[in-house]
XYZ file of C-alpha atoms in Angstrom:
680
model
C -30.932 25.188 3.997
C -31.187 25.389 0.146
C -30.672 22.516 -2.054
C -27.886 22.734 -4.593
C -29.107 22.476 -8.145
C -26.555 19.675 -8.817
C -25.428 16.714 -6.762
C -21.593 17.217 -5.764
C -20.868 13.480 -5.694
C -20.164 12.015 -9.087
C -18.903 15.503 -10.294
C -15.212 15.925 -11.414
C -14.569 18.619 -8.929
C -11.041 20.025 -8.886
C -9.072 19.317 -5.733
C -10.086 22.046 -3.078
C -6.751 22.463 -2.010
C -5.168 22.408 -5.542
C -4.487 26.194 -5.819
C -2.541 25.947 -2.258
C -0.520 23.328 -3.425
C 0.649 24.806 -6.589
C 1.423 28.160 -5.072
C 3.375 26.337 -2.482
C 0.949 27.491 0.353
C 0.338 23.969 1.641
C 2.531 23.310 4.587
C 4.057 19.907 4.877
C 5.627 18.743 8.095
C 9.261 19.685 7.566
C 8.279 22.986 6.088
C 6.967 24.414 9.569
C 9.505 26.771 11.448
C 8.736 27.376 15.025
C 10.867 29.816 16.954
C 14.264 28.012 18.066
C 14.020 25.184 15.839
C 17.147 22.781 15.385
C 17.861 19.975 13.431
C 18.546 16.124 13.724
C 20.169 13.446 11.534
C 20.104 9.861 11.908
C 23.215 7.826 12.057
C 22.360 4.120 10.891
C 24.170 0.852 11.402
C 26.888 -0.400 9.297
C 26.543 -4.101 10.129
C 23.530 -6.351 9.603
C 23.641 -8.040 13.150
C 25.507 -7.635 16.295
C 25.896 -4.846 18.980
C 27.212 -1.031 19.250
C 30.209 -0.991 21.328
C 31.042 2.576 21.228
C 29.819 6.034 20.091
C 32.038 8.802 19.944
C 31.772 12.332 20.898
C 31.438 15.338 18.612
C 32.334 19.028 18.938
C 30.299 21.731 17.420
C 26.730 19.911 17.972
C 24.012 20.330 20.278
C 23.767 16.742 21.295
C 24.757 13.230 20.193
C 21.841 10.661 21.409
C 22.365 6.920 21.464
C 21.374 3.829 23.477
C 24.044 4.950 26.391
C 22.147 8.242 26.992
C 18.574 8.497 25.068
C 15.591 8.976 27.309
C 13.747 5.941 28.311
C 10.835 4.894 26.212
C 7.798 2.378 26.928
C 7.874 -0.775 24.993
C 4.786 -0.931 22.471
C 3.667 -3.685 20.204
C 5.797 -2.112 17.329
C 9.396 -2.751 18.241
C 10.587 -0.678 15.511
C 9.497 2.412 17.673
C 11.760 1.405 20.518
C 14.556 3.301 19.300
C 17.936 3.896 20.996
C 16.886 1.798 24.129
C 19.523 -1.122 23.467
C 22.977 -1.745 22.037
C 21.548 -4.662 19.812
C 21.807 -4.180 15.849
C 19.059 -6.305 14.095
C 19.606 -4.976 10.530
C 21.880 -2.804 8.504
C 20.471 0.670 8.404
C 18.954 0.624 11.811
C 19.233 3.811 13.604
C 22.033 3.790 16.287
C 22.549 7.492 16.931
C 21.127 10.949 16.312
C 23.110 14.169 16.022
C 21.453 17.459 16.812
C 22.578 20.774 15.598
C 21.501 24.268 14.889
C 21.437 23.737 11.225
C 20.573 20.770 8.954
C 24.097 21.076 7.273
C 25.929 20.711 10.753
C 23.501 17.896 12.026
C 24.401 15.936 8.705
C 27.930 16.530 8.965
C 28.082 15.547 12.303
C 26.262 12.270 11.465
C 28.807 11.650 8.823
C 31.626 12.320 11.167
C 30.346 10.355 14.197
C 32.391 7.313 15.034
C 30.368 4.193 15.944
C 32.204 0.712 16.306
C 30.476 -2.639 16.594
C 30.975 -6.174 17.155
C 29.244 -7.888 14.291
C 27.711 -11.278 13.996
C 27.019 -13.506 10.958
C 23.909 -12.359 9.075
C 21.303 -14.337 7.040
C 19.482 -12.025 4.711
C 18.395 -13.920 1.443
C 14.912 -15.396 1.200
C 15.252 -18.801 -0.524
C 12.751 -21.686 -0.877
C 14.843 -24.232 1.025
C 15.305 -21.910 4.090
C 14.979 -24.097 7.393
C 13.619 -21.173 9.304
C 10.115 -21.273 7.785
C 7.170 -21.461 10.146
C 3.179 -20.965 10.297
C 2.497 -17.696 11.884
C -0.599 -17.325 13.674
C -2.227 -15.007 11.391
C -1.465 -12.821 8.495
C -1.908 -9.178 7.694
C -5.621 -7.973 7.282
C -6.681 -10.250 10.085
C -6.815 -13.366 7.982
C -6.217 -16.914 8.653
C -2.776 -18.221 7.861
C -4.124 -21.403 5.913
C -7.237 -22.568 4.448
C -7.886 -25.863 3.233
C -11.405 -27.125 1.852
C -11.948 -30.428 0.179
C -8.985 -32.791 -0.833
C -7.033 -30.565 -3.398
C -3.868 -33.298 -3.795
C -6.697 -35.852 -4.699
C -8.464 -33.476 -7.041
C -5.012 -32.636 -8.802
C -4.321 -36.142 -9.337
C -7.479 -36.609 -11.253
C -7.599 -33.452 -13.086
C -7.532 -33.356 -17.001
C -5.505 -30.185 -17.062
C -2.821 -29.265 -14.280
C -0.861 -26.179 -14.104
C 1.907 -26.198 -11.392
C 4.412 -23.297 -11.372
C 6.322 -21.135 -9.069
C 6.416 -17.375 -9.329
C 8.667 -14.868 -7.335
C 8.484 -11.314 -6.723
C 11.295 -9.050 -5.295
C 11.551 -6.693 -2.294
C 9.965 -3.294 -3.298
C 10.164 0.106 -1.688
C 7.281 2.730 -1.494
C 9.494 5.702 -2.312
C 7.056 8.500 -1.742
C 7.866 11.774 -3.029
C 7.784 13.476 0.364
C 10.370 11.616 2.771
C 9.451 10.611 6.255
C 9.740 13.826 7.976
C 8.828 14.998 11.381
C 8.913 18.236 13.666
C 8.499 17.644 17.267
C 8.206 20.247 20.106
C 7.608 19.758 23.885
C 5.079 22.167 25.405
C 5.754 21.524 28.948
C 4.505 17.838 29.347
C 2.705 18.107 26.154
C 4.301 16.613 22.829
C 3.264 18.425 19.637
C 4.355 16.912 16.506
C 4.069 17.822 13.012
C 4.551 14.488 10.750
C 4.304 13.202 7.327
C 1.801 10.422 8.313
C -1.520 8.594 7.025
C -3.104 8.568 10.349
C -2.749 11.384 12.917
C -5.395 9.764 15.440
C -3.823 6.624 15.623
C -0.243 7.958 15.541
C -1.191 10.076 18.533
C -2.271 7.246 20.654
C 0.911 5.285 19.786
C 3.252 8.147 20.601
C 1.235 8.592 23.917
C 2.033 4.974 24.635
C 5.710 5.148 23.521
C 6.399 8.282 25.831
C 4.199 7.009 28.892
C 1.539 9.867 28.459
C -2.058 10.286 28.369
C -3.461 10.455 24.877
C -4.613 14.197 25.387
C -1.038 14.987 25.974
C -0.013 14.358 22.350
C -1.144 16.347 19.101
C -0.174 15.107 15.839
C -0.874 17.640 12.854
C -0.581 16.415 9.267
C -2.987 18.477 7.020
C -0.733 17.724 3.707
C 1.010 14.494 3.087
C 3.351 13.944 -0.057
C 2.513 10.263 -0.650
C 2.851 7.363 1.501
C 1.724 4.111 -0.424
C 1.334 2.293 3.005
C 4.809 3.376 4.328
C 3.397 6.087 6.595
C 0.276 4.008 7.937
C 1.823 3.589 11.122
C 4.437 5.712 12.976
C 7.984 5.317 11.666
C 11.167 5.748 14.009
C 11.762 9.219 12.680
C 9.158 10.729 14.770
C 9.958 9.179 17.962
C 13.788 10.370 17.340
C 12.433 13.657 16.727
C 10.632 13.679 19.931
C 13.507 12.107 21.943
C 15.905 14.771 20.418
C 13.457 17.545 21.432
C 13.071 16.079 24.854
C 16.929 15.989 25.213
C 17.666 19.611 24.068
C 14.717 21.469 24.902
C 13.765 22.999 21.720
C 11.837 21.913 18.682
C 13.617 19.326 16.407
C 13.158 18.624 12.784
C 14.365 15.261 11.536
C 13.852 13.700 8.095
C 15.170 10.391 6.743
C 17.366 10.607 3.601
C 16.104 8.791 0.371
C 18.794 6.351 1.287
C 17.710 5.898 4.963
C 14.150 5.268 3.783
C 14.933 1.938 2.177
C 15.862 0.583 5.630
C 13.717 2.389 8.248
C 10.473 2.855 6.800
C 9.281 -0.387 5.605
C 9.055 -2.285 2.165
C 7.094 -4.998 0.273
C 8.527 -8.491 1.070
C 9.991 -10.409 -1.514
C 7.671 -13.489 -2.298
C 8.053 -17.104 -3.261
C 4.920 -18.615 -4.672
C 3.596 -21.817 -5.976
C 0.322 -21.904 -7.518
C -1.418 -24.955 -8.755
C -4.814 -25.120 -10.851
C -6.496 -28.100 -11.683
C -9.280 -27.935 -14.450
C -11.171 -30.189 -16.661
C -10.817 -30.030 -20.522
C -12.795 -27.073 -20.895
C -11.132 -25.149 -18.358
C -13.371 -25.348 -15.272
C -11.306 -25.118 -12.258
C -11.792 -28.034 -9.889
C -8.986 -27.495 -7.591
C -6.740 -24.518 -6.494
C -3.749 -24.244 -4.334
C -1.852 -21.124 -3.778
C 1.253 -21.152 -1.194
C 3.207 -18.196 -0.415
C 6.716 -17.746 1.472
C 7.811 -14.316 2.762
C 10.232 -12.705 5.100
C 10.191 -10.610 8.034
C 12.827 -9.129 10.370
C 14.310 -10.533 13.640
C 12.673 -7.591 15.381
C 9.104 -7.897 14.251
C 6.574 -10.635 12.656
C 4.945 -9.180 9.566
C 3.291 -11.675 7.233
C 1.577 -10.396 3.893
C -1.620 -12.115 2.914
C -0.443 -13.108 -0.482
C -2.367 -16.269 -0.944
C -5.724 -15.050 0.144
C -6.516 -13.778 -3.440
C -7.181 -17.556 -4.234
C -9.834 -17.705 -1.481
C -11.890 -14.983 -3.403
C -11.278 -14.981 -7.225
C -12.621 -18.359 -8.831
C -14.905 -21.081 -8.318
C -13.419 -24.850 -7.516
C -14.578 -27.409 -4.902
C -11.084 -28.210 -3.668
C -9.012 -25.429 -2.414
C -5.805 -24.585 -0.360
C -3.959 -21.403 0.642
C -1.157 -21.334 3.083
C 1.563 -18.764 4.266
C 4.728 -19.617 5.836
C 7.246 -16.939 7.042
C 10.658 -16.785 7.891
C 12.739 -14.270 10.173
C 15.843 -12.737 8.507
C 18.498 -10.160 9.607
C 16.697 -7.377 7.659
C 14.706 -4.602 8.071
C 11.014 -4.948 8.868
C 8.800 -5.250 5.863
C 5.382 -3.551 6.097
C 2.432 -2.112 3.997
C 2.849 -1.166 0.426
C 0.102 -0.601 -1.801
C -2.166 -3.677 -2.003
C 0.316 -5.532 0.435
C -0.519 -9.345 -0.240
C -3.228 -8.850 -2.967
C -0.473 -7.076 -5.350
C 2.124 -9.998 -5.370
C -0.709 -12.594 -4.978
C -2.496 -11.553 -8.061
C 0.596 -11.577 -10.038
C 1.136 -15.223 -9.351
C -2.659 -16.114 -9.702
C -3.204 -14.206 -12.698
C -0.173 -15.542 -14.416
C -1.195 -19.012 -13.484
C -4.692 -18.437 -15.061
C -3.013 -17.452 -18.088
C -0.903 -20.515 -18.373
C -4.096 -22.531 -17.730
C -5.745 -20.669 -20.801
C -3.014 -21.675 -22.758
C -2.876 -25.113 -21.614
C -6.840 -25.640 -22.356
C -6.755 -23.565 -25.370
C -9.554 -21.305 -23.769
C -9.448 -17.609 -24.417
C -8.282 -16.049 -21.117
C -11.416 -13.815 -20.751
C -13.843 -16.860 -21.244
C -11.564 -18.904 -18.990
C -12.389 -16.355 -16.120
C -16.119 -15.937 -16.982
C -16.382 -19.712 -16.951
C -14.840 -19.743 -13.206
C -17.121 -17.183 -12.010
C -18.355 -18.309 -8.519
C -21.939 -17.517 -7.809
C -21.181 -16.809 -3.905
C -17.836 -16.443 -2.245
C -16.143 -19.781 -3.002
C -15.148 -20.335 0.756
C -17.317 -18.259 3.363
C -20.506 -18.565 0.935
C -21.580 -15.375 1.575
C -23.518 -13.530 -0.961
C -21.466 -10.794 -2.942
C -22.695 -7.254 -2.180
C -21.940 -6.933 -5.910
C -19.405 -8.527 -8.322
C -18.862 -7.313 -11.661
C -15.747 -8.996 -12.855
C -17.183 -10.254 -15.963
C -18.664 -6.939 -16.869
C -15.300 -5.365 -16.496
C -13.574 -8.354 -18.715
C -16.232 -7.705 -21.440
C -16.067 -4.081 -21.363
C -12.333 -4.029 -21.494
C -12.380 -6.381 -24.383
C -14.382 -4.410 -26.425
C -12.506 -1.209 -25.727
C -9.133 -2.693 -26.112
C -9.924 -4.639 -29.339
C -9.469 -8.181 -27.830
C -11.644 -9.730 -30.666
C -8.767 -9.247 -33.144
C -6.212 -11.026 -31.186
C -4.511 -14.029 -32.438
C -3.942 -16.096 -29.506
C -0.740 -17.553 -30.827
C 2.581 -16.375 -29.535
C 5.015 -14.379 -31.437
C 2.213 -14.074 -34.316
C 2.437 -10.246 -34.465
C 6.075 -9.035 -35.928
C 6.310 -5.190 -36.742
C 9.755 -4.583 -38.295
C 11.982 -5.914 -35.739
C 9.539 -5.619 -32.662
C 7.202 -8.413 -31.280
C 3.661 -7.281 -30.176
C 1.661 -8.956 -27.601
C -1.428 -8.548 -25.507
C -2.419 -9.688 -22.123
C -5.129 -9.522 -19.753
C -5.562 -9.991 -15.905
C -8.150 -9.527 -13.229
C -7.747 -7.251 -10.478
C -9.539 -7.323 -6.987
C -9.126 -5.522 -3.480
C -11.228 -6.170 -0.601
C -13.727 -3.654 0.800
C -12.681 -2.463 4.238
C -14.239 0.094 6.472
C -13.123 1.505 9.813
C -15.122 3.414 12.694
C -14.894 7.089 12.485
C -16.476 10.224 14.242
C -17.238 13.607 12.475
C -18.647 16.943 13.637
C -20.573 19.268 11.304
C -21.054 22.997 12.336
C -23.226 25.584 11.021
C -21.537 29.045 10.923
C -24.902 30.582 10.403
C -23.781 32.421 7.174
C -24.415 30.083 4.771
C -21.295 28.257 5.280
C -20.390 24.953 7.008
C -17.328 23.203 8.683
C -16.857 19.548 8.769
C -14.265 18.137 11.324
C -12.675 14.752 11.143
C -8.962 13.491 11.739
C -8.727 12.101 8.271
C -5.662 12.293 6.100
C -4.893 13.259 2.464
C -1.837 11.525 1.151
C -2.336 12.964 -2.285
C -5.608 11.061 -3.000
C -8.062 13.770 -3.034
C -9.567 12.806 0.206
C -10.377 16.223 1.379
C -12.236 16.919 -1.960
C -14.330 13.844 -1.765
C -15.342 14.580 1.770
C -16.219 18.016 0.698
C -18.412 16.831 -2.004
C -20.024 14.069 0.398
C -20.561 16.707 2.919
C -22.275 19.038 0.312
C -24.602 16.551 -0.822
C -25.779 15.510 2.853
C -26.257 19.161 3.934
C -27.974 20.065 0.425
C -25.611 23.009 -0.365
C -22.926 23.562 -3.021
C -19.330 22.278 -2.280
C -18.134 25.899 -2.106
C -20.240 26.434 1.023
C -18.253 23.359 2.877
C -14.881 23.674 4.494
C -13.497 20.327 5.620
C -10.725 20.106 8.646
C -8.455 17.012 8.551
C -5.193 15.871 9.496
C -5.212 16.817 13.166
C -5.438 14.270 16.113
C -7.378 17.160 18.030
C -10.243 16.559 15.728
C -12.739 13.635 15.861
C -11.373 10.262 15.744
C -10.586 8.712 12.279
C -8.798 5.709 11.049
C -5.723 5.638 8.735
C -5.640 6.275 4.958
C -5.054 2.819 4.055
C -6.551 -0.226 3.057
C -8.557 1.774 0.133
C -11.128 2.498 3.370
C -10.450 5.982 3.665
C -13.401 7.638 1.710
C -15.716 4.758 2.750
C -14.957 5.175 6.713
C -14.545 9.071 6.811
C -17.224 9.750 4.436
C -19.810 7.578 6.307
C -19.149 9.697 9.578
C -19.215 12.874 7.617
C -22.683 11.873 5.593
C -24.234 10.982 9.019
C -22.952 14.294 10.801
C -24.224 16.315 7.897
C -27.510 14.602 7.681
C -27.993 15.028 11.408
C -27.250 18.672 11.055
C -29.751 19.274 8.145
C -32.471 17.438 9.644
C -32.397 18.361 13.348
C -30.841 21.967 13.050
C -28.802 23.635 15.644
C -25.190 24.918 15.396
C -23.289 21.351 15.296
C -23.987 17.733 15.268
C -21.778 14.791 15.309
C -22.071 11.211 14.064
C -20.144 8.154 15.287
C -20.123 4.916 12.721
C -19.208 2.394 15.243
C -22.636 0.638 15.334
C -22.977 0.893 11.652
C -20.546 -1.472 10.633
C -21.339 -4.871 11.973
C -24.387 -5.003 9.828
C -22.277 -5.044 6.703
C -20.385 -8.424 7.618
C -23.092 -10.752 6.047
C -21.805 -9.898 2.566
C -18.538 -10.634 0.690
C -17.625 -7.130 -0.205
C -14.787 -6.729 -2.964
C -13.947 -4.400 -5.842
C -13.175 -6.120 -9.074
C -11.368 -5.113 -12.402
C -9.693 -6.120 -15.562
C -6.498 -4.694 -16.576
C -5.409 -5.132 -20.490
C -1.760 -4.547 -21.810
C -0.190 -4.178 -25.066
C 3.672 -4.586 -25.062
C 6.399 -4.241 -27.663
C 9.338 -6.506 -27.230
C 12.481 -5.610 -29.304
C 13.452 -8.805 -31.262
C 17.012 -8.262 -31.026
C 17.632 -6.702 -27.550
C 14.784 -7.917 -25.737
C 13.868 -4.612 -24.362
C 9.994 -4.318 -23.417
C 7.704 -1.379 -23.680
C 4.348 -0.981 -22.547
C 2.333 0.541 -25.351
C -1.076 0.463 -23.913
C -2.534 0.010 -20.346
C -6.342 -0.251 -20.103
C -8.182 -0.798 -16.784
C -12.003 -1.343 -16.398
C -13.268 -1.206 -12.900
C -16.322 -1.929 -10.849
C -15.801 -0.058 -7.774
C -19.302 1.100 -6.643
C -20.306 4.564 -6.975
C -17.287 6.921 -7.970
C -17.349 10.024 -5.725
C -15.037 12.201 -8.035
C -14.321 10.942 -11.422
C -11.199 13.012 -11.878
C -9.431 12.033 -8.674
C -10.494 8.332 -9.273
C -9.012 8.150 -12.599
C -5.739 9.660 -11.001
C -5.816 6.952 -8.507
C -6.790 3.964 -10.913
C -3.841 5.050 -13.474
C -1.418 5.827 -10.548
C -1.731 2.306 -9.406
C -1.765 0.703 -12.893
C 1.568 2.726 -13.498
C 2.979 1.408 -10.248
C 2.067 -2.012 -11.509
C 3.799 -1.326 -14.714
C 7.080 -0.524 -12.554
C 6.767 -3.773 -10.688
C 6.425 -5.623 -13.969
C 9.435 -4.070 -15.604
C 11.814 -2.071 -13.547
C 11.425 -2.143 -9.663
C 13.656 -4.511 -7.571
C 15.449 -3.949 -4.300
C 18.532 -5.843 -4.692
C 20.114 -7.290 -1.365
C 23.760 -7.419 -1.263
C 24.597 -10.652 0.820
C 27.913 -9.564 1.808
C 26.896 -6.556 3.675
C 23.212 -7.322 4.382
C 21.935 -4.067 2.653
C 19.694 -3.263 -0.269
C 22.482 -1.952 -2.659
C 20.447 0.106 -4.933
C 19.010 2.325 -2.241
C 18.260 5.619 -4.098
C 16.300 6.759 -7.053
C 19.308 6.770 -9.325
C 19.414 2.994 -9.158
C 16.004 1.988 -7.932
C 13.991 2.572 -11.038
C 10.397 3.634 -11.287
C 8.226 4.785 -14.320
C 8.885 8.164 -15.617
C 6.880 10.011 -18.401
C 8.443 8.087 -21.249
C 7.683 4.666 -19.946
C 3.931 5.436 -19.620
C 2.734 6.139 -23.206
C -0.878 5.288 -23.010
C -2.551 4.328 -19.841
C -6.416 4.830 -19.386
C -8.877 3.781 -16.539
C -12.390 3.473 -16.747
C -15.263 1.956 -14.824
C -18.651 0.322 -15.090
C -21.778 1.504 -13.256
C -22.123 -0.424 -9.908
C -24.933 0.006 -7.658
C -24.083 -1.512 -4.257
C -26.427 -0.766 -1.207
C -24.530 -2.881 1.154
C -21.387 -0.891 1.734
C -21.974 2.763 3.022
C -24.220 5.715 2.529
C -22.243 6.793 -0.641
C -22.308 3.126 -2.127
C -18.579 3.508 -2.787
C -15.802 1.184 -2.758
C -11.896 1.812 -2.309
C -9.929 2.346 -5.398
C -6.310 3.572 -4.191
C -4.999 -0.168 -4.362
C -7.061 -2.177 -6.995
C -5.345 -0.471 -9.767
C -2.052 -2.103 -9.157
C -3.344 -5.386 -8.589
C -3.828 -6.678 -11.969
C -1.194 -4.562 -14.005
C 1.904 -6.776 -13.492
C 0.337 -9.804 -14.569
C -1.273 -8.423 -17.537
C 2.010 -7.044 -18.715
C 3.686 -10.558 -18.112
C 1.010 -12.266 -19.939
C 1.331 -9.880 -22.968
C 5.086 -10.457 -23.043
C 4.513 -14.190 -23.208
C 2.106 -13.548 -25.929
C 4.694 -11.210 -27.685
C 7.494 -13.687 -27.395
C 6.583 -17.251 -26.495
C 8.637 -16.954 -23.283
C 6.873 -17.238 -19.882
C 8.722 -15.133 -17.265
C 7.634 -15.939 -13.595
C 9.936 -13.603 -11.672
C 9.750 -10.110 -11.630
C 10.858 -7.673 -12.753
C 10.831 -9.107 -16.461
C 14.485 -8.281 -17.561
C 16.231 -8.390 -20.845
C 18.108 -11.577 -20.124
C 14.906 -13.596 -19.352
C 13.907 -12.947 -23.109
C 17.217 -13.112 -25.088
């Protein structure tokens, strides 16, 4: 093999599937058209709790499935997939029936006409601080301990020279990927073949096998292209089980896609949070005690607890520490993963509190964070594999013009517009899951690399091409990467910002082995490699800077500038990396100023369940967003030296904007989104 003149990793390679996408040749799940395909539409509950008492009949359709006649399923760990197996209704919007017809129009019309009657119960749908149902869950998302207490925080607060003790709130937020949750299911004898919009074909095929009582080899999940997910497609959702049930019932391939409105109930969301953050410090702003307490909700059907307060275990030094999580179960849909679950709302509260501490002590917000840098992980005491938060803060301050900032609120008035700037740290853990890849030499100078990875719009296929090319010593154009199929070698989900690190390690290993040993093919399994990495505390860090303009008369807020500076190991592809980082920051802007799923107390439903009423940033809202990174060498991660970048961009943005709003107006807003009435 000849070694390529230039290394592929680190080059801004265009997406290898980009031409297929812009020409409309990249097929998504719902776009496949097997012979004899028919269509299904979901019917969802119009009560928040109770039972289905009757489901009517319909003419002109192929089938109506409900709890009364649906094929039996096996119960699995996720009760959301145990669909149409009971008359019980646990939240408004739960699927209670499916209508199957020859055309999409007929299926949806039938779903509208289907009469379902209910026996409704009383419901409880609002998260509140005094709710009597709070309890301590056994653990929280990510495998973290529910609580952590070190030292005597209460005594330390009592003796601190300066104390910040405030409450912060974030609303329910919905993922709203561009491609809805859509599936095509077909039974080939006793084998189930599914085209699905999923972040993990391998894990989904195992789950579907359990649900239908099959062996794993009897299920195939195909998903080469996914139109976004933000976590909501990280585990199978009800639509894929419903499509398979309908296909089993009618004996034909069935397509089913949730509508945008149905996605607000059936596909997960970010739980609302109520948080209390306390910081005790000396007069110079050095933290002596830190406490972060988080309240969140889950459904009656499923326990899911975000790891909201775990950020306080990582970010800053302090001898006395507490972080806790409490959960209450309500008559609401089940929350789930949404870009940086836990870290995103947790960092909003913690970084807002840090800004309040900066004001209380008179210490510059950047200097305050630098003074509280922990030399080792503040709770596990592990050495950092690398930690360059201060470098990001310093680099960002230089690029943003922080030195010219007057720290006094309401100091900059431009006509009738108040200007303010703010900063917040960003953080996300480094995860890595086992994976297995196969590399094949075609004998004509080209190579094929296979792994059941997923590209949800992040550029994963391109990054893996670059990693494979360097490991093989060839140009990227000589490499073809196969992903998105559970028949390919095992791979973890595209989630937790661990895709490139996990899949890339397996791809690198297989390609290096092929290059060194020769032969037609080589494989590599990374399971044995991961344990050796646990001796280090591994995180990506960053700093987000924001400039806002607030109309002094109307209270309208505009984000004029956002700058993110990140330390995320080796950047595999600068072009796709920048896209991910500014995408996360833009989502953080939406969280700060626009996004909120509003609960209707009377009906137990999120009332603004479409993109006309659930507002996300558009081009006019994103005037100037830039992301850069500092060079970071970290040998304790993976063969590429990379850290995940899909989620860190969102974790500092909301707090940076809220801190800038305070600087502009003198008003501290602790509940998102920031609204006009907060500032008038």
